[in-house]
XYZ file of N, CA and C in Angstrom:
669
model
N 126.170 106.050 87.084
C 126.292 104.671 87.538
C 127.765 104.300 87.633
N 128.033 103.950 88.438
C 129.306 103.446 89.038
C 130.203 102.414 88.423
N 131.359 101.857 88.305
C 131.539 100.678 87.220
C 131.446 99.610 88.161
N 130.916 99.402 89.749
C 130.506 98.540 90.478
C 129.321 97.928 89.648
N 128.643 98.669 89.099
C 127.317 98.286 88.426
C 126.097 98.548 89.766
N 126.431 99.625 90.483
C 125.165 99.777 91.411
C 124.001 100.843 90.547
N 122.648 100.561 90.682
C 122.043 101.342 90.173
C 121.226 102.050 91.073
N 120.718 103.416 90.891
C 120.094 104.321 91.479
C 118.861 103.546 92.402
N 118.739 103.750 93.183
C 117.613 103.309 94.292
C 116.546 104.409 94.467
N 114.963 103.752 94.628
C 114.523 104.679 94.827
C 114.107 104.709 96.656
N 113.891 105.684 96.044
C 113.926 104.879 96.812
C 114.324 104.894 97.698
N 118.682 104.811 99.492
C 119.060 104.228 101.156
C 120.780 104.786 101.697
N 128.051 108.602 105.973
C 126.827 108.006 106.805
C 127.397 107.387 107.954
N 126.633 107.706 108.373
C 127.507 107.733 109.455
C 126.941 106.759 110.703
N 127.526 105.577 111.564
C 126.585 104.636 112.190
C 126.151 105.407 113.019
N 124.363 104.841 113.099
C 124.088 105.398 114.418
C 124.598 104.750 115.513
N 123.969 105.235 116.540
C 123.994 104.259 118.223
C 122.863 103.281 118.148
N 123.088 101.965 118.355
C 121.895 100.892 118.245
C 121.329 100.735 119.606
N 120.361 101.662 119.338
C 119.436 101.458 120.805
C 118.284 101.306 120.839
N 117.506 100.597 121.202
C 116.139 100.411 121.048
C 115.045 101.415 121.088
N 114.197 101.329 120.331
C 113.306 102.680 119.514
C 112.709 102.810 121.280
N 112.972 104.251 121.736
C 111.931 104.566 122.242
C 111.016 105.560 122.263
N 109.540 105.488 123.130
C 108.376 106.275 122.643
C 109.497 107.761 122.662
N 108.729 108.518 121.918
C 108.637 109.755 121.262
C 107.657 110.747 122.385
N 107.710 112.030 123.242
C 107.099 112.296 123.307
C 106.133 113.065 122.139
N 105.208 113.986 122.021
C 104.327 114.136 121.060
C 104.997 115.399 119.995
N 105.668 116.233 121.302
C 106.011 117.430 120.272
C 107.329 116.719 119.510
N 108.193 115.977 120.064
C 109.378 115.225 119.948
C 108.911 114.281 118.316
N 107.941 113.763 118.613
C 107.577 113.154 117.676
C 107.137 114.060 116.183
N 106.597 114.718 116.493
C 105.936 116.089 115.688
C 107.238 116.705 114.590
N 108.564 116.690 115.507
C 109.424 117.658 115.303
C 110.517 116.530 114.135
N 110.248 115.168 115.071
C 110.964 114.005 113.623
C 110.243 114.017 112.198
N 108.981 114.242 112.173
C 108.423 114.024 111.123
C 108.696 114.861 110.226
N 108.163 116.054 110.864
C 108.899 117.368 110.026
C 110.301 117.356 109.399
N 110.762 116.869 110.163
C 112.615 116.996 109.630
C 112.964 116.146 108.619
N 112.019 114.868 108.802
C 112.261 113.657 108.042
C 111.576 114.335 106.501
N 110.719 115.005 106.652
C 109.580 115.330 105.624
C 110.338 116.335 104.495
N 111.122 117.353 105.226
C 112.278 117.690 104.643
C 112.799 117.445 103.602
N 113.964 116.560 104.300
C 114.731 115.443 103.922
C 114.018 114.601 102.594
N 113.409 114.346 102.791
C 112.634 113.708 101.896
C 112.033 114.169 100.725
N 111.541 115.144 101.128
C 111.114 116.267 99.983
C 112.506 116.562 98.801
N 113.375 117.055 99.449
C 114.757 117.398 98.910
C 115.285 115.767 98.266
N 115.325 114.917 98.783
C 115.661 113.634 98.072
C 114.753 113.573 96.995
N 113.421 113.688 96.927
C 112.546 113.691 95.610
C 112.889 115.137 94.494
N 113.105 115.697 95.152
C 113.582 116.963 94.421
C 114.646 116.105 93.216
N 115.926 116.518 94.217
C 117.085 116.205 93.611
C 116.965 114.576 92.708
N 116.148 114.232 92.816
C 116.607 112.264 92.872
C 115.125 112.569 91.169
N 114.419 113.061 91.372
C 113.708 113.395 89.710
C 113.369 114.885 88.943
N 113.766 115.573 89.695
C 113.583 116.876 88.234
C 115.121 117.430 88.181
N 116.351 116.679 88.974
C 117.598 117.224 88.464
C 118.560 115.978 87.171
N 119.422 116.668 86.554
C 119.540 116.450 85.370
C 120.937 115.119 86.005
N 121.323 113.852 85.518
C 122.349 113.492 86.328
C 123.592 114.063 86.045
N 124.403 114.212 87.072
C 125.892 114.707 86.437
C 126.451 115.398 88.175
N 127.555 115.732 87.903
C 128.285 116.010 89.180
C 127.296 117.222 89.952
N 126.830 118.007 89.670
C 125.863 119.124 90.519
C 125.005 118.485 91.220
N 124.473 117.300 90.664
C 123.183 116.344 91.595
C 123.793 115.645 92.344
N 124.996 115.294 92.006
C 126.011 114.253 92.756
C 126.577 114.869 94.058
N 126.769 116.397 93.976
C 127.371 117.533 94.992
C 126.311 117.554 96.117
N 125.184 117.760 95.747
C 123.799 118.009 96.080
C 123.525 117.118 97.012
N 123.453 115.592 96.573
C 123.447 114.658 97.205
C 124.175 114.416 98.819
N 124.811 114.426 98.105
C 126.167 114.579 99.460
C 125.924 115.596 100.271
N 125.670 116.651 99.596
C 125.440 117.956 100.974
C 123.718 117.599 101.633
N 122.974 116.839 100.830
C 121.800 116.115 101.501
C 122.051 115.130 102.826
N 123.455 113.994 102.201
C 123.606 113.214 103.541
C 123.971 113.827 103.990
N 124.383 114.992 104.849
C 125.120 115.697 105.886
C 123.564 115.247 106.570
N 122.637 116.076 105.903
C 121.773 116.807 106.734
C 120.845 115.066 106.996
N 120.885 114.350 106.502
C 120.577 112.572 106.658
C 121.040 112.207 107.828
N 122.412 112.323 108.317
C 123.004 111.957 109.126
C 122.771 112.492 110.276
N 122.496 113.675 110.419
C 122.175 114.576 111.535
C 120.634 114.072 112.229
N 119.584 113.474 111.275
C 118.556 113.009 111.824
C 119.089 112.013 112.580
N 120.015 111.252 112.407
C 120.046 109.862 113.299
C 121.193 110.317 114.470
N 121.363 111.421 114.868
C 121.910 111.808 115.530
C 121.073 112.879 116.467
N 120.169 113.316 116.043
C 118.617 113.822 116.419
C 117.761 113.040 116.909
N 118.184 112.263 116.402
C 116.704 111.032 116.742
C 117.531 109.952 116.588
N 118.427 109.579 117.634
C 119.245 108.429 117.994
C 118.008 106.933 118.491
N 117.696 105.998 118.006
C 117.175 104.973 118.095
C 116.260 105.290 117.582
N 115.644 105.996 116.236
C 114.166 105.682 115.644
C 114.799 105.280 114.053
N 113.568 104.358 113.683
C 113.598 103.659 112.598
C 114.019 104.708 111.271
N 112.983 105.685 111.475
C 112.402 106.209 110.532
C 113.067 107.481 109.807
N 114.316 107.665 110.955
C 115.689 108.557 110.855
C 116.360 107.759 110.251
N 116.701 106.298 110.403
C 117.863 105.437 110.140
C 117.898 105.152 108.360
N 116.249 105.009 108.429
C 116.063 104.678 107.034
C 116.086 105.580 105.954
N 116.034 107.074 106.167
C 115.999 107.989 105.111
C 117.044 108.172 104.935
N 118.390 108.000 106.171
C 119.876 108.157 105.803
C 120.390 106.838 105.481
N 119.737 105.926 105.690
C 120.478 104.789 104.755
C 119.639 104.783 103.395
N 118.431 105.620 102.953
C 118.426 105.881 101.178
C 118.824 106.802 101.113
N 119.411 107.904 101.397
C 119.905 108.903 100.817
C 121.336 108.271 100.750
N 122.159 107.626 101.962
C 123.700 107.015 101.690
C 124.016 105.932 100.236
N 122.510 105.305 100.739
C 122.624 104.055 98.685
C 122.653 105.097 97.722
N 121.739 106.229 97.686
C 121.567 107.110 96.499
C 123.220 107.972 96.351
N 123.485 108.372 97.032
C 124.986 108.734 97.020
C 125.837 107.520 96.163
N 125.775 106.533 97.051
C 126.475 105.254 96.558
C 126.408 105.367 95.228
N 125.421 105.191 94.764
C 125.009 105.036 92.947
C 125.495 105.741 92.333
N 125.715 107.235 92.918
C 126.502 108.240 91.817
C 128.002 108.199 92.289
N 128.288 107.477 93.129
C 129.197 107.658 93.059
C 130.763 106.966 92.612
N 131.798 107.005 92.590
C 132.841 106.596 91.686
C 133.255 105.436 92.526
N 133.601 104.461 91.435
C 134.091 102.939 92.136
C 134.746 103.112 92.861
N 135.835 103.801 93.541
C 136.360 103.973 94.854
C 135.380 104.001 95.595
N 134.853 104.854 95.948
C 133.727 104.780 97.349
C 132.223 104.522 97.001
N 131.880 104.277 96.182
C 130.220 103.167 95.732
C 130.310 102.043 97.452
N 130.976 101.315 97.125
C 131.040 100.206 97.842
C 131.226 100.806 99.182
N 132.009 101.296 99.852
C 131.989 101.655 101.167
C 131.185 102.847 101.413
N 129.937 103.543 100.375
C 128.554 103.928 100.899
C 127.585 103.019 100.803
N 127.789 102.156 99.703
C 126.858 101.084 100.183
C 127.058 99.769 101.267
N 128.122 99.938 101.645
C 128.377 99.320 103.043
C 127.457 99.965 104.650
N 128.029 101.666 104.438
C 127.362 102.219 105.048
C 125.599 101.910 104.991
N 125.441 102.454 104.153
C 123.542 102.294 104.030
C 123.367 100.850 104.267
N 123.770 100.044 104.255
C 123.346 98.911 104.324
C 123.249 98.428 106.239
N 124.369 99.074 106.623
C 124.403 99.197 108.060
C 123.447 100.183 109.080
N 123.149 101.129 108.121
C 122.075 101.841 108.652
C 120.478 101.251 108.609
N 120.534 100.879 107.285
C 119.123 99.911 106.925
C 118.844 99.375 107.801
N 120.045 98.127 108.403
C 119.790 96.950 109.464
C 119.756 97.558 110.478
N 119.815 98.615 111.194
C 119.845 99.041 112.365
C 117.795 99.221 112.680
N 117.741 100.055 111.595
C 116.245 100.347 111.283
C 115.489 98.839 111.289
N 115.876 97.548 110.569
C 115.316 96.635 110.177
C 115.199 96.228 111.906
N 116.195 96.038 112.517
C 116.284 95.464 113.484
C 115.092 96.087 114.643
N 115.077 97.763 114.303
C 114.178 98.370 115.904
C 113.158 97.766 114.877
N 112.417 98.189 113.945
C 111.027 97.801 113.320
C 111.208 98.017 111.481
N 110.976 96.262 111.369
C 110.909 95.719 110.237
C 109.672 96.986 109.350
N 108.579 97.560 110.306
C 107.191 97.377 109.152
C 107.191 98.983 109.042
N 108.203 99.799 109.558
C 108.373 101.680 109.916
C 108.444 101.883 108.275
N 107.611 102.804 108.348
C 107.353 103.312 107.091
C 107.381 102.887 105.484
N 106.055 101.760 105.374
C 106.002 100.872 104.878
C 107.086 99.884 104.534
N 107.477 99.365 105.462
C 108.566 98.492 105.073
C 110.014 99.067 104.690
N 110.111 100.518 104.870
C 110.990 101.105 104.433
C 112.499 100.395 104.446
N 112.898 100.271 105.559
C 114.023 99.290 105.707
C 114.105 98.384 105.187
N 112.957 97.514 105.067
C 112.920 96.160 104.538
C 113.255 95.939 103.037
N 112.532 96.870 102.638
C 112.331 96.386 101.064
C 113.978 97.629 100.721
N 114.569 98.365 101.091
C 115.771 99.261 100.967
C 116.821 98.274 101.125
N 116.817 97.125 102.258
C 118.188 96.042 102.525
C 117.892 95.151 101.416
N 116.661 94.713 100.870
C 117.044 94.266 99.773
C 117.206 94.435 98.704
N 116.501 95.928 98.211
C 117.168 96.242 97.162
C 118.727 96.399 96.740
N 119.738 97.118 98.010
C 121.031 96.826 98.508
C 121.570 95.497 97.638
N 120.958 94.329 98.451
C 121.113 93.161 98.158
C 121.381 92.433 96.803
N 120.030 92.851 96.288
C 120.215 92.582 95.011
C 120.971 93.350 94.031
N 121.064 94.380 94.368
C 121.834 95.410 93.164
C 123.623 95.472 92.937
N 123.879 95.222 94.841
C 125.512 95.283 94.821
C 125.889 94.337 94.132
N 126.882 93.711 93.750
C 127.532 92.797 93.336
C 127.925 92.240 94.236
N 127.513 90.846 94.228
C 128.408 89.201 94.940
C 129.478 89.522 95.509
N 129.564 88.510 96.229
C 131.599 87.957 96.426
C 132.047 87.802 95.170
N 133.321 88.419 95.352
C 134.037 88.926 95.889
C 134.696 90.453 95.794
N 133.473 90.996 94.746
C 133.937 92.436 94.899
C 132.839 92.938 95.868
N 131.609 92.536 95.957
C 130.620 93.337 97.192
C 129.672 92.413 97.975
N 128.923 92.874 98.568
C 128.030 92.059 100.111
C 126.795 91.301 99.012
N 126.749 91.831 97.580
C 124.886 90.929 97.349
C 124.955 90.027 97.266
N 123.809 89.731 97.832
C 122.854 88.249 98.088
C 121.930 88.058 97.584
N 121.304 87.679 96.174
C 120.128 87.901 95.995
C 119.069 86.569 96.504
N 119.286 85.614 97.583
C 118.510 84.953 98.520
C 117.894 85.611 99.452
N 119.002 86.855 100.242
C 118.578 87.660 101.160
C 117.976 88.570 100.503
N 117.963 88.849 99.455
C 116.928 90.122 98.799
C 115.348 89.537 98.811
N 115.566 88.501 98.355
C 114.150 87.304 97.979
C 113.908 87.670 99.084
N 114.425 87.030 100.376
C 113.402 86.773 101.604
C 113.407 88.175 102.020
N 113.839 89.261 101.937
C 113.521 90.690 102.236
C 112.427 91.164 101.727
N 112.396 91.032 100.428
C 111.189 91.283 99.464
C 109.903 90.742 99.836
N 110.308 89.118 99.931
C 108.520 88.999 100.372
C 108.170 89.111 101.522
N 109.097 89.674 102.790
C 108.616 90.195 103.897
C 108.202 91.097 103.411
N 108.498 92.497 102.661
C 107.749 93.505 102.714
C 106.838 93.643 102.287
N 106.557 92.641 101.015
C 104.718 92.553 100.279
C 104.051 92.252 101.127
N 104.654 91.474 102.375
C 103.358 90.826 102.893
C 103.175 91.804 104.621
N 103.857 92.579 105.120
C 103.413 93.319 105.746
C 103.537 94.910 105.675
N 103.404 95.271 104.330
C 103.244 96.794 103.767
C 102.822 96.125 101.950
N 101.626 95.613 102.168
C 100.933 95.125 101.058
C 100.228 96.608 99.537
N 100.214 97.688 100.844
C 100.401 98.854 99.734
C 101.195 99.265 99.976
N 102.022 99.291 99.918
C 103.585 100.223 99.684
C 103.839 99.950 97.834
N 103.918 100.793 97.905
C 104.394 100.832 96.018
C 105.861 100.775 95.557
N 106.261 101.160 96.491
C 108.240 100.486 96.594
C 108.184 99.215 96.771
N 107.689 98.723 97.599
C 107.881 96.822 98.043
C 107.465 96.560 97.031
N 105.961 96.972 96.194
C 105.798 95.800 95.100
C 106.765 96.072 93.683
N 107.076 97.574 93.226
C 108.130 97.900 92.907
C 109.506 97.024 92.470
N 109.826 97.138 93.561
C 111.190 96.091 93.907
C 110.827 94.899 94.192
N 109.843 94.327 94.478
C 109.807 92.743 94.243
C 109.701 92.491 92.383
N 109.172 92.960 91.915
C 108.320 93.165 90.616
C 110.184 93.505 89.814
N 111.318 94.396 89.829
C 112.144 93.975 89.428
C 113.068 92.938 89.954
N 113.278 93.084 91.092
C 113.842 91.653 91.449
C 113.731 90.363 90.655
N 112.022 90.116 90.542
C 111.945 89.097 89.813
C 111.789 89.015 88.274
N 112.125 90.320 87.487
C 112.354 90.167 86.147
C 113.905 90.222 86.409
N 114.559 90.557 86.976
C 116.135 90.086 86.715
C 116.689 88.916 86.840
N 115.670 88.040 87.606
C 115.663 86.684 88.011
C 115.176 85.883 86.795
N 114.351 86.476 86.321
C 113.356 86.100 84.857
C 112.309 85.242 85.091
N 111.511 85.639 86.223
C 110.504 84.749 86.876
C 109.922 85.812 86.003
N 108.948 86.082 84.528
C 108.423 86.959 84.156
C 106.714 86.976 84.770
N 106.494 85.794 84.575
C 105.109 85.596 85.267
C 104.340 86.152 86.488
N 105.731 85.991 87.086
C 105.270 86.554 88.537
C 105.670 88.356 89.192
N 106.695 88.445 87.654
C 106.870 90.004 88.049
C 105.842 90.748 87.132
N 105.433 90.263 86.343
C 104.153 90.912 85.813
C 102.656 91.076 86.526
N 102.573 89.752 87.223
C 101.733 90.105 88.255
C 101.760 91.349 89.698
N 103.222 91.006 90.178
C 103.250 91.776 91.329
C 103.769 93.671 90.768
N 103.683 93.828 89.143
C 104.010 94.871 88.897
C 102.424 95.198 88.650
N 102.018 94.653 87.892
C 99.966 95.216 87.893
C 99.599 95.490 89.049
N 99.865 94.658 90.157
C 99.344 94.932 91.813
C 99.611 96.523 91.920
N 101.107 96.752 91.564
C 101.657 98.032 92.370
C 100.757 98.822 92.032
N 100.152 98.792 90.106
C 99.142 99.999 89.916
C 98.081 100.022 90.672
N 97.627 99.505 91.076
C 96.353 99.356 91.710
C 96.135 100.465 93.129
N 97.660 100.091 93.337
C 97.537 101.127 95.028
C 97.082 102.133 94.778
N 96.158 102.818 95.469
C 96.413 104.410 95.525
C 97.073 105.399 95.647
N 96.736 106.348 94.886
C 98.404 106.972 94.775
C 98.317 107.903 96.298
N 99.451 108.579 96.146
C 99.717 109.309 97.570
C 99.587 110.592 96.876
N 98.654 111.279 97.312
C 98.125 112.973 97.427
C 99.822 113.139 98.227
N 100.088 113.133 99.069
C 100.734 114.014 99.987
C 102.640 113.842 99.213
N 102.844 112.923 98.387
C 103.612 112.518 97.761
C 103.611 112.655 95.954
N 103.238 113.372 95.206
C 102.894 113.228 94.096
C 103.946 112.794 93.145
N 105.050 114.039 93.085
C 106.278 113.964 92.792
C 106.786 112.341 92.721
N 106.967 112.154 93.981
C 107.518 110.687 94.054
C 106.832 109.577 93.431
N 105.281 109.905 93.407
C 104.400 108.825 93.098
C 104.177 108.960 91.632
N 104.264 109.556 90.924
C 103.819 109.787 89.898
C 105.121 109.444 88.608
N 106.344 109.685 89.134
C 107.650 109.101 88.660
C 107.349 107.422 89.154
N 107.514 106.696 90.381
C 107.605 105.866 90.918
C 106.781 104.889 89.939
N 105.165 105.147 89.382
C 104.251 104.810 88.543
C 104.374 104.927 86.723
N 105.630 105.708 86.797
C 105.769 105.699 85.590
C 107.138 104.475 85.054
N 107.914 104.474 86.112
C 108.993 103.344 85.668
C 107.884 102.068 86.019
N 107.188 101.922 86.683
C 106.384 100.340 86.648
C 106.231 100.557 85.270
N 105.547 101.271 84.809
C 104.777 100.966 83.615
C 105.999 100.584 82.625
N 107.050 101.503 82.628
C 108.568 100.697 81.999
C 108.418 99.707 82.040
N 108.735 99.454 83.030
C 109.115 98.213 83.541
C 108.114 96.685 83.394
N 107.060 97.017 83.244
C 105.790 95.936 82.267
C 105.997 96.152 81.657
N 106.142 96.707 80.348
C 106.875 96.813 78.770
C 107.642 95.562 78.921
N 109.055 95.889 79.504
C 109.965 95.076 79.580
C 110.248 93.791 79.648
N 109.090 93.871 80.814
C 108.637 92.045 81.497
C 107.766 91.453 80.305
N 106.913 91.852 79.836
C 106.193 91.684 78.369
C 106.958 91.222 77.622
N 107.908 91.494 77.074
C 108.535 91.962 75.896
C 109.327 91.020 76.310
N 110.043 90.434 77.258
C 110.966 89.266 77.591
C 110.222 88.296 78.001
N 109.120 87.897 78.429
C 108.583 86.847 78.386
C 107.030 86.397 77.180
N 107.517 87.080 76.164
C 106.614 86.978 74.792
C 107.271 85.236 74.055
């Protein structure tokens, strides 16, 4: 953790070209998923069964190479923009107060690019990623957070990726840092409820275990 105070995301370099998403033919489409699936796989890898310290931190980084190259592969899709703007926040987090802030500048610019072609691409992916951003950086005048714009990010994504287990996730801390305990205890019970993802275990099964932290917590501060 950075002495910015950014914390690990689960969870967001290089700008793309902002051009409006267009159709995919099928094999074209076929061939993003795969790459993204990758990518992704290797971010769950590295991001929970490696130990933290500079080797995961190396790792990382040689991950955004290959982050960046999707949105350069797949110039105007959401779903490229958004795995390299979480892999650029996840960099951010490990990395040293010199450059924390200008990767989370980056990811944050990639996020909105994604937010902008489609808010609802992969459950809210963008959505609920710009505000986690939001809430985590630090204010004026050392960084961009807003935690108003996190709020209204957040409950866009509960309410159109209502199972996504990241959106309720991150609404659910959002609002114990806020100390609304009431209501992050509720929207953290919701998250259990989802079904988990077969095709995701790794991710889901960590992802389900900090909620449950994380109700302890909310408990335990609003007793």
């Amino acid at each position: 953790m950075s002495s910015l105070t950014f914390k690990t995301i689960a969870a967001i370099g290089l700008f793309a070209c902002a051009l409006a998403s267009q159709p995919a033919r099928a094999d074209d489409a076929s061939a993003m998923q795969a790459d993204i699936a990758t990518v992704r796989g290797q971010w769950e890898t590295l991001k929970f069964t490696m130990r933290e310290g500079d080797r995961q931190t190396a790792l990382m980084n040689e991950l955004g190479k290959q982050a960046d190259d999707l949105v350069r592969k797949y110039p105007g899709h959401a779903e490229a923009l958004i795995w390299d703007g979480i892999i650029t926040s996840e960099r951010a987090s490990m990395a040293s107060a010199f450059s924390a802030l200008g990767l989370a500048k980056q990811a944050r610019d990639l996020l909105q690019q994604a937010y902008d072609i489609d808010p609802a691409a992969l459950d809210a992916g963008a959505t609920t990623s710009l505000a986690v951003l939001y809430y985590r950086v630090p204010g004026f005048p050392i960084g961009f957070g807003d935690n108003k714009k996190a709020r209204h990010l957040l409950e866009q994504a509960v309410q159109i990726a209502p199972d996504s287990l990241d959106a309720e996730y991150f609404y659910g801390d959002f609002l114990y840092g806020e100390h609304e305990y009431g209501h992050a205890l509720q929207v953290l019970e919701k998250a259990l409820t989802i079904p988990a993802n077969a095709d995701r275990p790794l991710w889901d099964n960590n992802r389900r275990l900090v909620i449950k932290q994380l109700i302890g917590k909310v408990k335990a501060a609003g007793a």
